[in-house]
Structures are given as structure tokens and as C-alpha cells.
Amino acid sequence: MNDMTQTKEQREARLEGIGCKRKRVEDIRFTQGKGNYVDDIKLAGMLHGDFVRSQYAHAKIKKIDASRAKALPGVIAVITAEELKPLGLHWMPTLAGDVQAVLADGRVSFQNQEIAFVVAENRYITDDAIQLIDVEYEELPVIVDPFQSMAPNAPVLRPDLEGKTVGAHGARKHHNHIFEWAVGDKEATDIAFSKADVTVKEMISYHRTHPSPLETCQCLASFDKIKGELTVYGTFQAPHVIRTVASLLSKIPEHKIHVIAPDIGGGFGNKVGAYAGYICSIVASIVTGLPVKWVEDRIENLSTTSFARDYHMTTEIAATKDGKVTGLRVHVLADHGAFDACADPSKWPAGFFNIVTGSYDFPVAHLAVDGVYTNKAPGGVAYRCSFRVTEAAYCIERGMDILAQKLGMDPADLRMKNFVRRDQFPYQSALGWEYDSGDYHLAMQKAMDTIGYRELRKEQKAKQEAFKRGETREIMGIGISFFTEIVGAGPSKNCDILGVAMFDSAEIRIHPTGSIIARMGSKSQGQGHETTWAQIIATELGIPADDIMIEEGNTDTAPYGLGTYGSRSTPVAGAAIAMAARKIKNKAQMIAAHLLEVSEYDLEWDVDGFRVKGNPERAKTMKEIAWASYNAPPPGLEPGLEAVNYYDPPNMTYPFGAYFCVMDIDVDTGVAKTRRFYALDDCGTRINPMIIEGQVHGGLTEAFAIAMGQEIKYDAMGNVTGASFMDFFLPTAVETPKWETDFTVTPSPHHPIGAKGVGESPNVGGVPAFSNAVNDAFQFLGSTHIQMPHDAWRIWETARKLGA
């Protein structure tokens, strides 16, 4: 059956475009063990590098003796801060406007900080050499509690900043203070609280955790002394940014730096920034003239690469006695560790935390965030969330439950009463964001009806009565989370990284036979870009997705882009793809008009080509047009069909969702069983429903881990006590609950295809749903707020303290 005789539905199905449950094309290589990761790459003469790391969290370095290591056969070089100083590379800029020691310069500021980089012929010799380097320390006082960081007698944690009263984001109040960032109307908010019938106030802490991707951070640098060119393979979420940073640091011209990110095995924000291993590998390759590979182990990854969260949020809500919110006031103490290395846009030291008003119509609000230094690993990445949105969602969703408890209202009813209404969109929040679209009441009602919410509340009440009578030792919690996320960084008016606007890009080229190669500035870490990007192009250009090849991660071939994190792929790169395709379609229409000998205005698009209006038998498919573009273009029109688009979005996008968690808790063991978890997401236009479900399943599994036990812990001396999978909770299929997914569709009005992004929504919404379920279970025993994480020991302790 040829194209002309197929029905419209058959032709659309053949494309496997937007809306199709197309199988992931990436999985063929991944499931057969044919992925190409950094550690799979072997270059001739390749050396290996690794670090000597500090056993102390805070200490002066009195002496480094590397003589025994240098004498070991096979050791090529030992690099310390002293060797980097003549190159000006012993400190490097961070994305947050701070500076960070590449190798410890006279002192260490967190446990496992990098002190020396050993380069040897293989990893075994490198590991042996590390043990032979003697470092003499003088221990210093340690601060791991951010609430003690700005005490009057607190030790100076950053002597390089001593005396500086102004930082990258304004005035510093204390020698361990980084910034204060405030937004909103403080005076109006204070007045709202003074007039409120009811107020609540709670310290809500979101503990330190870690993205822990499948593959750790890795780098292979190869400097060609003859050409003066540097090639870097690495686990980079933003290859072009790494290239720019490498050029600024090394002074090698950017056109002579080639950055390649192959399969990187998960990112979740962990692979956005630049790490010491990257810098040292590059320096070592330049010095030795040979390729140098650095691959960190799991303990190094968990203890030294960028952490997530560590926000301590004093949350206050004002309301009327019938439950209408009238004001929100939040102060955050943000623990940034030893250096401010947060991966946030330049103008946003606390990320997009001012989405903390959530899905609710707060008339006034005020937010203040203080960042402080401690003796912990630096970072602060968007672990499957968009720049601190997860912390904000947890803050407001716990706050709304606490308010409902004080008012004696059902938490679902309180939310329904305060949602932004559909007719209020585009909605201007009290803290400065313009929400693009939404129908929160519809989503919430659908979720409540689907799970039988009212009946669950009756069951919970009956179980509470049975518990009081001593008939059961099990209690029941119903956790609600209704979140609005802000993604798609971002508009150049709001967002940049190191001065580079956060646009993204796409280049699409149709070959003469009608197949396509498309290259993007984004970089997949497992989201399925090779599948979904082809689906967007298939719908836009009428060429089957199987005939479209997607390339990412190579700065030599891809147009400049800001990478993949913060759920910005679909909102920004996806839009660039659609816009580039439309440029091609416009040219294709002119060629089709020439071939059909009609005006281009007499043509209309029909699935996979152009047809003459009123005479559909006269048509040209895109494959026919592609052939003609190379062989018989109209006079005066250059041959070929290709386009590049750099997309600077006019606004962020605002996906949202309604999540419900039903949990049963045994108070004698602290074991919490998730009986049911229902997740309704609205991400606008759904490109591939199957991939969306996979993203939601993965994000919910991470949310489950974070809420129910995952934590990077420190003791009072700054020792990391959660730096291996023996101590860091990573759920398997055994522990992970079953997920139910659902959706509504509210397209974004400003996005070319109406898509909003979904990859991070389940982490944003999932964590408060789990935590609210645990807290809800204990409310009838008098509890107001139980801090995360909710592992069995902490739950048992809570039950014991409440006399259960």
C-alpha cells in the first residue's frame, strides 16, 4: 500500500510522532550491554589519575611528602596545589559566583577533599601510590550544623574570603555567610499576619541527600601538543558549558577544545558542574602529552560530588478561620558546604525557591534565604528537580497539612479552597512568577474520585478508633501532595550560566532520500531523547521517526546549548526542535508549490506532505520534496533542506500534579508499607506516554528513597557516615511500591507544541506525599511535624515518644 492510498490515520501511525507510545530506541544498546560510557573509551598510551583525599573535615596542611609515591615504578607525576599555582588553576570559579579549591591549598575544608592527583600507568599503580603519600595535618574546629555557622565565635571556614563584606550576591553578614536573598512584600506580609485569625509556624528541614547516578563522574582528557587541541570525554550534562569553562581556565581557544559526552549513565543534576577530576585530568594530559583518565568510585561520588537539598525552612502561614490563606512567610537557612558550588542560574542564589507559594492563591508572601558555609562537601544541585523546587514544594505541602490540622479541616478541602482558579491564568504569584496555565481543581477532583478519597478517610477513622481500643497496632496515613513546578530554564531575561543565556538549540538536516539527522544542544542521561526528539520531528515534518537519527553530546557537531537538567529538555530544546522543523517546512512548502505549479498559498499540510487545497490528489510528500530540494529546487532558492534554531523561551513552563499516598505503619517495628500510590501529572502535551510513565516511575522511586531513608549524614567531627550503599538507602524492586499513573492535559500557551516537561515532577511531588502520609498517620496521637527521612528506626522512635 503506497502513501497515496493509505488513510490519514494509517499515515499518522506510520510516523510514530507526538502521542505515540513508541519504544525507546536507546534500549537496544543498553539492554545488550553495548552502551558506550567514558570508562569504555581506551586511547593509546592512556594514563590513569586518582586523588589523595583528606581524612579530616577541617585541618591545615603542614606538609605533603610525595617522595615515596614518585619513586614507585609506573608513577608519572604527582600534582598538588603548588604545581597548579603557576598555571593559575589551583582555584576554579563555581557556577554560583564563588571560587573553589581544585586541590587543597594549605587547608582542607571537608572530609575527602582532594589534596593531590597521582598519575600512573594504570589504576592499580595509582591506587598503590596514593597510599605512599604522607600528609601532615593540624586539626581545626569543625562546623557541620548550619545553625552554628554564624555564631559569634564560629571558626573562620574560608580564610580566603576573610574581610570581604560583599559576595557574588550582595552583602555578607558574617565570615561564614555567603548571601542573603529576599523576595516579596515584607511589610504587606507582616500586616497580613498581624490581622490573621489563625497562623502556623514550623521548622521544616529537607535533609542532605545525593543523586547517586548509575555511573559515577568520569573524565578522559587528551591533549595533542602538535595541533594544540584538547579533547575531553566526560560525564557531562552540559558539554558546551564545560567547553567554555575549560577554555576560560586553560586559555586554550574554544575552537581547539572538543568536548564529548557519550552515554553517561544518569545525571539527576550531579553531572552539571565542573569537578577537580576534570581540571586535574586536563592539566595532567597537557603536562605529560598523553591521555589521562579519571574515574571516581562510589564513596568518592557520594561524599565529594555535589549534594542536594540541606535546606532548613522556617515556614509560617496566615489564614482566616474558615481556611482561606492570607499570607506566607518563609526563612531558609541553606547549608552550602565548604564552597558555594550550587548549580543555579547566575541571578538566582537560592534557585527557583520562590515557587514556594505552590498551587495556592496567596495574596502576599515574603521569602528570605541565607546561605552559609559548613565543613561539608560543596554543591547544591537540582537532584531531579528544577533549582530548589523540590525543597519549595515540600515546604508548602507540609505547611498546608499543618495548617489543615490546626484548623481541623480536611487537607484536601483546604487545598481545593485555596487553589489558583483556572480563570486566573496566566497567574502572577506573590513571589514573582507568571504561571502559564493550569486546571488544579479538575486534577485534584479526578485524583480524589479515582482513589475513593472520602472512603479512605472513613477507613482511617475506623482504624484510629480500633487502635485506641487496643485492637490493632497498625495506623494508617493518607498523604496528599499537590505541586506546581517551574521548569524550562530559561528565558534570557531570567536565566544565565556564567553570563551565557540559557537558550537551547537544534539543527535538523534532511538528506536527499528523505532521512534526517538532527543534532541538539541538550544531552540525555536516560530520558529517552533519541526516541522523543525524533517523534517531535516526525510530527512536524511528516517523516517516520525510524528515519530520523538524533545526535547529542558532541560540541564539534551539536549547536551550542546549555544542556539537560532542571527539566528543561522538552520546554526549551523540544521547542527549538519544533521551531527548526517549521523553518524547514516553510522552505519545503515553496518547493512543493514549484513542483505542483501552484502558489504556496494554495497548499495545505496533511500529515506527511503538502496537498493542493480542494484537490487532495495533487500532493507531494516530504520525501519527494527532499529529493527535489537537492536536484530541482525552484530558481533562486538554494538547494537542500536544513535549519538551525536557537530558542529563547518567553517564559518558564509550569507542570503540576496531584499525588496521593496511602500508607500502613506498624508502630511496634516502625515498618511503613505503601499500600497505594497514585500520581496524576499534567505536563501539557504528552509526546510519548510510555516514556512519561517511565520517567514518573523513576522519579517516584527516588522520592520514595529520599523520604523514607536516603540521607548523607555527618557526625560532629565532619565524618561522612552515609557515603556507601551500605549506609545510603537505594531502593530495589523489593522495597519499591507499585505506582499508579494518571494525567490531565493543560497545554502551555507559549510553547510551540504545548509541552511543559515531566521528568522531575515525580520527585517534586512524591517526597511531600510520602512525608505527609507518615505525618498524617501520627496526627491523631498529637504529633504536628515529623522530620524526614522516615526510616523504620525514626518512625519507631516517634511512636515510642508519642506513647503509641
PDB file of C-alpha atoms in Angstrom, residues 124-317:
ATOM      1  CA  TYR A 124      46.452  -0.319  40.278  1.00  0.00           C
ATOM      2  CA  ILE A 125      49.712   1.599  40.433  1.00  0.00           C
ATOM      3  CA  THR A 126      47.777   4.813  41.037  1.00  0.00           C
ATOM      4  CA  ASP A 127      45.990   3.268  43.990  1.00  0.00           C
ATOM      5  CA  ASP A 128      49.260   1.955  45.439  1.00  0.00           C
ATOM      6  CA  ALA A 129      50.908   5.358  45.030  1.00  0.00           C
ATOM      7  CA  ILE A 130      48.107   7.153  46.861  1.00  0.00           C
ATOM      8  CA  GLN A 131      48.852   5.070  49.946  1.00  0.00           C
ATOM      9  CA  LEU A 132      52.506   6.175  49.855  1.00  0.00           C
ATOM     10  CA  ILE A 133      51.863   9.925  50.069  1.00  0.00           C
ATOM     11  CA  ASP A 134      52.252  11.295  53.571  1.00  0.00           C
ATOM     12  CA  VAL A 135      50.197  14.342  54.559  1.00  0.00           C
ATOM     13  CA  GLU A 136      50.804  16.083  57.871  1.00  0.00           C
ATOM     14  CA  TYR A 137      47.742  17.859  59.291  1.00  0.00           C
ATOM     15  CA  GLU A 138      46.888  20.253  62.078  1.00  0.00           C
ATOM     16  CA  GLU A 139      43.245  19.698  63.009  1.00  0.00           C
ATOM     17  CA  LEU A 140      40.892  22.684  63.212  1.00  0.00           C
ATOM     18  CA  PRO A 141      37.426  23.126  64.775  1.00  0.00           C
ATOM     19  CA  VAL A 142      34.638  21.656  62.663  1.00  0.00           C
ATOM     20  CA  ILE A 143      31.171  23.025  61.890  1.00  0.00           C
ATOM     21  CA  VAL A 144      28.599  20.687  60.372  1.00  0.00           C
ATOM     22  CA  ASP A 145      25.498  22.297  61.894  1.00  0.00           C
ATOM     23  CA  PRO A 146      24.417  25.277  59.757  1.00  0.00           C
ATOM     24  CA  PHE A 147      22.652  26.792  62.764  1.00  0.00           C
ATOM     25  CA  GLN A 148      26.068  27.159  64.423  1.00  0.00           C
ATOM     26  CA  SER A 149      27.796  28.511  61.340  1.00  0.00           C
ATOM     27  CA  MET A 150      27.148  32.185  62.051  1.00  0.00           C
ATOM     28  CA  ALA A 151      27.656  32.095  65.814  1.00  0.00           C
ATOM     29  CA  PRO A 152      29.853  34.982  67.028  1.00  0.00           C
ATOM     30  CA  ASN A 153      32.689  32.627  67.986  1.00  0.00           C
ATOM     31  CA  ALA A 154      32.363  30.290  64.997  1.00  0.00           C
ATOM     32  CA  PRO A 155      35.711  29.438  63.381  1.00  0.00           C
ATOM     33  CA  VAL A 156      36.515  31.021  60.037  1.00  0.00           C
ATOM     34  CA  LEU A 157      35.835  28.384  57.396  1.00  0.00           C
ATOM     35  CA  ARG A 158      37.007  30.376  54.380  1.00  0.00           C
ATOM     36  CA  PRO A 159      40.142  32.377  55.254  1.00  0.00           C
ATOM     37  CA  ASP A 160      40.490  33.293  51.569  1.00  0.00           C
ATOM     38  CA  LEU A 161      37.318  35.401  51.998  1.00  0.00           C
ATOM     39  CA  GLU A 162      38.192  36.870  55.388  1.00  0.00           C
ATOM     40  CA  GLY A 163      37.474  40.591  55.472  1.00  0.00           C
ATOM     41  CA  LYS A 164      35.249  40.506  52.415  1.00  0.00           C
ATOM     42  CA  THR A 165      31.912  42.063  53.305  1.00  0.00           C
ATOM     43  CA  VAL A 166      30.372  41.617  49.859  1.00  0.00           C
ATOM     44  CA  GLY A 167      29.968  38.382  47.912  1.00  0.00           C
ATOM     45  CA  ALA A 168      28.631  37.459  44.489  1.00  0.00           C
ATOM     46  CA  HIS A 169      25.063  38.096  45.612  1.00  0.00           C
ATOM     47  CA  GLY A 170      25.358  41.076  47.922  1.00  0.00           C
ATOM     48  CA  ALA A 171      26.363  41.827  51.500  1.00  0.00           C
ATOM     49  CA  ARG A 172      27.787  39.189  53.818  1.00  0.00           C
ATOM     50  CA  LYS A 173      26.683  39.335  57.471  1.00  0.00           C
ATOM     51  CA  HIS A 174      29.358  37.074  58.926  1.00  0.00           C
ATOM     52  CA  HIS A 175      32.623  35.427  57.932  1.00  0.00           C
ATOM     53  CA  ASN A 176      30.729  32.166  57.244  1.00  0.00           C
ATOM     54  CA  HIS A 177      27.833  33.862  55.493  1.00  0.00           C
ATOM     55  CA  ILE A 178      27.502  33.539  51.710  1.00  0.00           C
ATOM     56  CA  PHE A 179      24.435  35.574  50.762  1.00  0.00           C
ATOM     57  CA  GLU A 180      21.015  36.771  51.797  1.00  0.00           C
ATOM     58  CA  TRP A 181      18.358  36.691  49.102  1.00  0.00           C
ATOM     59  CA  ALA A 182      14.892  38.081  49.711  1.00  0.00           C
ATOM     60  CA  VAL A 183      11.813  38.475  47.540  1.00  0.00           C
ATOM     61  CA  GLY A 184       8.216  39.548  48.143  1.00  0.00           C
ATOM     62  CA  ASP A 185       6.463  42.295  50.076  1.00  0.00           C
ATOM     63  CA  LYS A 186       7.656  42.046  53.680  1.00  0.00           C
ATOM     64  CA  GLU A 187       5.549  44.903  55.016  1.00  0.00           C
ATOM     65  CA  ALA A 188       2.302  43.675  53.465  1.00  0.00           C
ATOM     66  CA  THR A 189       3.049  40.132  54.619  1.00  0.00           C
ATOM     67  CA  ASP A 190       3.702  41.254  58.183  1.00  0.00           C
ATOM     68  CA  ILE A 191       0.381  43.138  58.160  1.00  0.00           C
ATOM     69  CA  ALA A 192      -1.426  40.039  56.885  1.00  0.00           C
ATOM     70  CA  PHE A 193      -0.016  38.011  59.778  1.00  0.00           C
ATOM     71  CA  SER A 194      -0.963  40.652  62.324  1.00  0.00           C
ATOM     72  CA  LYS A 195      -4.576  40.535  61.124  1.00  0.00           C
ATOM     73  CA  ALA A 196      -4.844  36.761  60.637  1.00  0.00           C
ATOM     74  CA  ASP A 197      -7.399  34.660  62.524  1.00  0.00           C
ATOM     75  CA  VAL A 198      -5.044  31.675  62.501  1.00  0.00           C
ATOM     76  CA  THR A 199      -1.298  31.283  61.986  1.00  0.00           C
ATOM     77  CA  VAL A 200       1.038  28.299  61.976  1.00  0.00           C
ATOM     78  CA  LYS A 201       4.818  28.220  62.267  1.00  0.00           C
ATOM     79  CA  GLU A 202       7.093  25.217  61.831  1.00  0.00           C
ATOM     80  CA  MET A 203      10.734  24.443  61.129  1.00  0.00           C
ATOM     81  CA  ILE A 204      10.622  22.115  58.121  1.00  0.00           C
ATOM     82  CA  SER A 205      14.004  20.604  57.250  1.00  0.00           C
ATOM     83  CA  TYR A 206      14.855  18.902  53.998  1.00  0.00           C
ATOM     84  CA  HIS A 207      17.908  16.796  54.783  1.00  0.00           C
ATOM     85  CA  ARG A 208      21.061  16.428  52.678  1.00  0.00           C
ATOM     86  CA  THR A 209      20.858  13.707  50.069  1.00  0.00           C
ATOM     87  CA  HIS A 210      22.607  12.803  46.833  1.00  0.00           C
ATOM     88  CA  PRO A 211      21.637  11.957  43.228  1.00  0.00           C
ATOM     89  CA  SER A 212      23.869   8.821  43.154  1.00  0.00           C
ATOM     90  CA  PRO A 213      23.661   8.199  39.382  1.00  0.00           C
ATOM     91  CA  LEU A 214      24.282   4.745  37.907  1.00  0.00           C
ATOM     92  CA  GLU A 215      27.693   5.834  36.582  1.00  0.00           C
ATOM     93  CA  THR A 216      29.951   7.963  38.768  1.00  0.00           C
ATOM     94  CA  CYS A 217      31.617  11.124  37.448  1.00  0.00           C
ATOM     95  CA  GLN A 218      34.402  10.385  34.961  1.00  0.00           C
ATOM     96  CA  CYS A 219      36.710  12.203  32.567  1.00  0.00           C
ATOM     97  CA  LEU A 220      39.276  11.345  29.904  1.00  0.00           C
ATOM     98  CA  ALA A 221      41.431  14.234  28.679  1.00  0.00           C
ATOM     99  CA  SER A 222      43.735  14.036  25.679  1.00  0.00           C
ATOM    100  CA  PHE A 223      45.913  16.984  24.649  1.00  0.00           C
ATOM    101  CA  ASP A 224      47.534  16.977  21.198  1.00  0.00           C
ATOM    102  CA  LYS A 225      50.693  19.074  21.529  1.00  0.00           C
ATOM    103  CA  ILE A 226      51.214  19.232  17.773  1.00  0.00           C
ATOM    104  CA  LYS A 227      47.780  20.642  16.988  1.00  0.00           C
ATOM    105  CA  GLY A 228      47.352  22.415  20.308  1.00  0.00           C
ATOM    106  CA  GLU A 229      43.964  20.747  20.626  1.00  0.00           C
ATOM    107  CA  LEU A 230      42.292  19.300  23.712  1.00  0.00           C
ATOM    108  CA  THR A 231      39.725  16.519  23.537  1.00  0.00           C
ATOM    109  CA  VAL A 232      37.730  15.754  26.683  1.00  0.00           C
ATOM    110  CA  TYR A 233      35.363  12.828  27.090  1.00  0.00           C
ATOM    111  CA  GLY A 234      33.234  13.086  30.195  1.00  0.00           C
ATOM    112  CA  THR A 235      30.013  12.517  32.067  1.00  0.00           C
ATOM    113  CA  PHE A 236      28.733  15.998  31.253  1.00  0.00           C
ATOM    114  CA  GLN A 237      25.108  17.128  31.383  1.00  0.00           C
ATOM    115  CA  ALA A 238      26.116  20.386  29.686  1.00  0.00           C
ATOM    116  CA  PRO A 239      29.056  19.698  27.316  1.00  0.00           C
ATOM    117  CA  HIS A 240      29.158  23.169  25.748  1.00  0.00           C
ATOM    118  CA  VAL A 241      29.340  24.854  29.157  1.00  0.00           C
ATOM    119  CA  ILE A 242      32.203  22.550  30.137  1.00  0.00           C
ATOM    120  CA  ARG A 243      33.998  23.534  26.932  1.00  0.00           C
ATOM    121  CA  THR A 244      33.565  27.239  27.698  1.00  0.00           C
ATOM    122  CA  VAL A 245      34.757  26.789  31.294  1.00  0.00           C
ATOM    123  CA  ALA A 246      37.738  24.698  30.133  1.00  0.00           C
ATOM    124  CA  SER A 247      38.716  27.423  27.677  1.00  0.00           C
ATOM    125  CA  LEU A 248      38.459  30.184  30.278  1.00  0.00           C
ATOM    126  CA  LEU A 249      40.564  28.215  32.749  1.00  0.00           C
ATOM    127  CA  SER A 250      43.170  26.730  30.412  1.00  0.00           C
ATOM    128  CA  LYS A 251      43.404  29.678  27.971  1.00  0.00           C
ATOM    129  CA  ILE A 252      43.160  27.179  25.106  1.00  0.00           C
ATOM    130  CA  PRO A 253      40.989  28.740  22.366  1.00  0.00           C
ATOM    131  CA  GLU A 254      37.483  27.333  22.492  1.00  0.00           C
ATOM    132  CA  HIS A 255      37.574  26.150  18.888  1.00  0.00           C
ATOM    133  CA  LYS A 256      40.511  23.908  19.822  1.00  0.00           C
ATOM    134  CA  ILE A 257      38.628  22.173  22.624  1.00  0.00           C
ATOM    135  CA  HIS A 258      36.465  19.182  21.758  1.00  0.00           C
ATOM    136  CA  VAL A 259      34.083  18.008  24.481  1.00  0.00           C
ATOM    137  CA  ILE A 260      32.263  14.729  24.012  1.00  0.00           C
ATOM    138  CA  ALA A 261      29.678  13.250  26.369  1.00  0.00           C
ATOM    139  CA  PRO A 262      28.929   9.636  25.385  1.00  0.00           C
ATOM    140  CA  ASP A 263      26.413   7.564  27.360  1.00  0.00           C
ATOM    141  CA  ILE A 264      26.781   8.974  30.851  1.00  0.00           C
ATOM    142  CA  GLY A 265      24.666   6.639  32.949  1.00  0.00           C
ATOM    143  CA  GLY A 266      22.314   9.035  34.686  1.00  0.00           C
ATOM    144  CA  GLY A 267      22.831  12.583  35.843  1.00  0.00           C
ATOM    145  CA  PHE A 268      19.995  13.923  38.038  1.00  0.00           C
ATOM    146  CA  GLY A 269      21.935  17.204  38.410  1.00  0.00           C
ATOM    147  CA  ASN A 270      25.089  15.522  39.724  1.00  0.00           C
ATOM    148  CA  LYS A 271      26.942  15.979  36.416  1.00  0.00           C
ATOM    149  CA  VAL A 272      26.209  19.648  35.716  1.00  0.00           C
ATOM    150  CA  GLY A 273      29.157  21.274  37.458  1.00  0.00           C
ATOM    151  CA  ALA A 274      32.917  21.091  36.964  1.00  0.00           C
ATOM    152  CA  TYR A 275      34.883  18.897  39.352  1.00  0.00           C
ATOM    153  CA  ALA A 276      38.524  18.751  40.357  1.00  0.00           C
ATOM    154  CA  GLY A 277      38.921  15.470  38.472  1.00  0.00           C
ATOM    155  CA  TYR A 278      38.147  17.233  35.204  1.00  0.00           C
ATOM    156  CA  ILE A 279      40.667  20.007  35.781  1.00  0.00           C
ATOM    157  CA  CYS A 280      43.416  17.688  37.001  1.00  0.00           C
ATOM    158  CA  SER A 281      42.951  15.252  34.114  1.00  0.00           C
ATOM    159  CA  ILE A 282      43.271  18.098  31.636  1.00  0.00           C
ATOM    160  CA  VAL A 283      46.359  19.530  33.340  1.00  0.00           C
ATOM    161  CA  ALA A 284      47.962  16.083  33.573  1.00  0.00           C
ATOM    162  CA  SER A 285      47.374  15.416  29.875  1.00  0.00           C
ATOM    163  CA  ILE A 286      48.861  18.784  28.908  1.00  0.00           C
ATOM    164  CA  VAL A 287      51.908  18.127  31.105  1.00  0.00           C
ATOM    165  CA  THR A 288      52.501  14.506  30.053  1.00  0.00           C
ATOM    166  CA  GLY A 289      51.343  14.749  26.458  1.00  0.00           C
ATOM    167  CA  LEU A 290      49.339  11.551  26.973  1.00  0.00           C
ATOM    168  CA  PRO A 291      45.630  10.865  27.581  1.00  0.00           C
ATOM    169  CA  VAL A 292      44.702  10.806  31.286  1.00  0.00           C
ATOM    170  CA  LYS A 293      41.552   9.160  32.632  1.00  0.00           C
ATOM    171  CA  TRP A 294      39.905   9.803  35.997  1.00  0.00           C
ATOM    172  CA  VAL A 295      37.075   7.608  37.267  1.00  0.00           C
ATOM    173  CA  GLU A 296      35.773   8.134  40.785  1.00  0.00           C
ATOM    174  CA  ASP A 297      34.479   5.316  42.965  1.00  0.00           C
ATOM    175  CA  ARG A 298      31.108   5.267  44.694  1.00  0.00           C
ATOM    176  CA  ILE A 299      32.340   6.548  48.048  1.00  0.00           C
ATOM    177  CA  GLU A 300      34.031   9.473  46.332  1.00  0.00           C
ATOM    178  CA  ASN A 301      30.849  10.204  44.401  1.00  0.00           C
ATOM    179  CA  LEU A 302      28.618  10.197  47.463  1.00  0.00           C
ATOM    180  CA  SER A 303      30.990  12.106  49.710  1.00  0.00           C
ATOM    181  CA  THR A 304      32.511  14.748  47.426  1.00  0.00           C
ATOM    182  CA  THR A 305      30.469  15.465  44.291  1.00  0.00           C
ATOM    183  CA  SER A 306      27.531  17.820  44.513  1.00  0.00           C
ATOM    184  CA  PHE A 307      24.963  17.013  47.162  1.00  0.00           C
ATOM    185  CA  ALA A 308      21.317  18.045  47.074  1.00  0.00           C
ATOM    186  CA  ARG A 309      18.913  19.776  49.491  1.00  0.00           C
ATOM    187  CA  ASP A 310      20.135  20.625  53.057  1.00  0.00           C
ATOM    188  CA  TYR A 311      17.519  23.387  53.384  1.00  0.00           C
ATOM    189  CA  HIS A 312      16.067  24.338  56.745  1.00  0.00           C
ATOM    190  CA  MET A 313      12.820  26.237  56.236  1.00  0.00           C
ATOM    191  CA  THR A 314      11.026  28.206  58.948  1.00  0.00           C
ATOM    192  CA  THR A 315       7.539  28.257  57.469  1.00  0.00           C
ATOM    193  CA  GLU A 316       4.605  30.447  58.518  1.00  0.00           C
ATOM    194  CA  ILE A 317       1.123  30.576  57.011  1.00  0.00           C
TER     195      ILE A 317
END
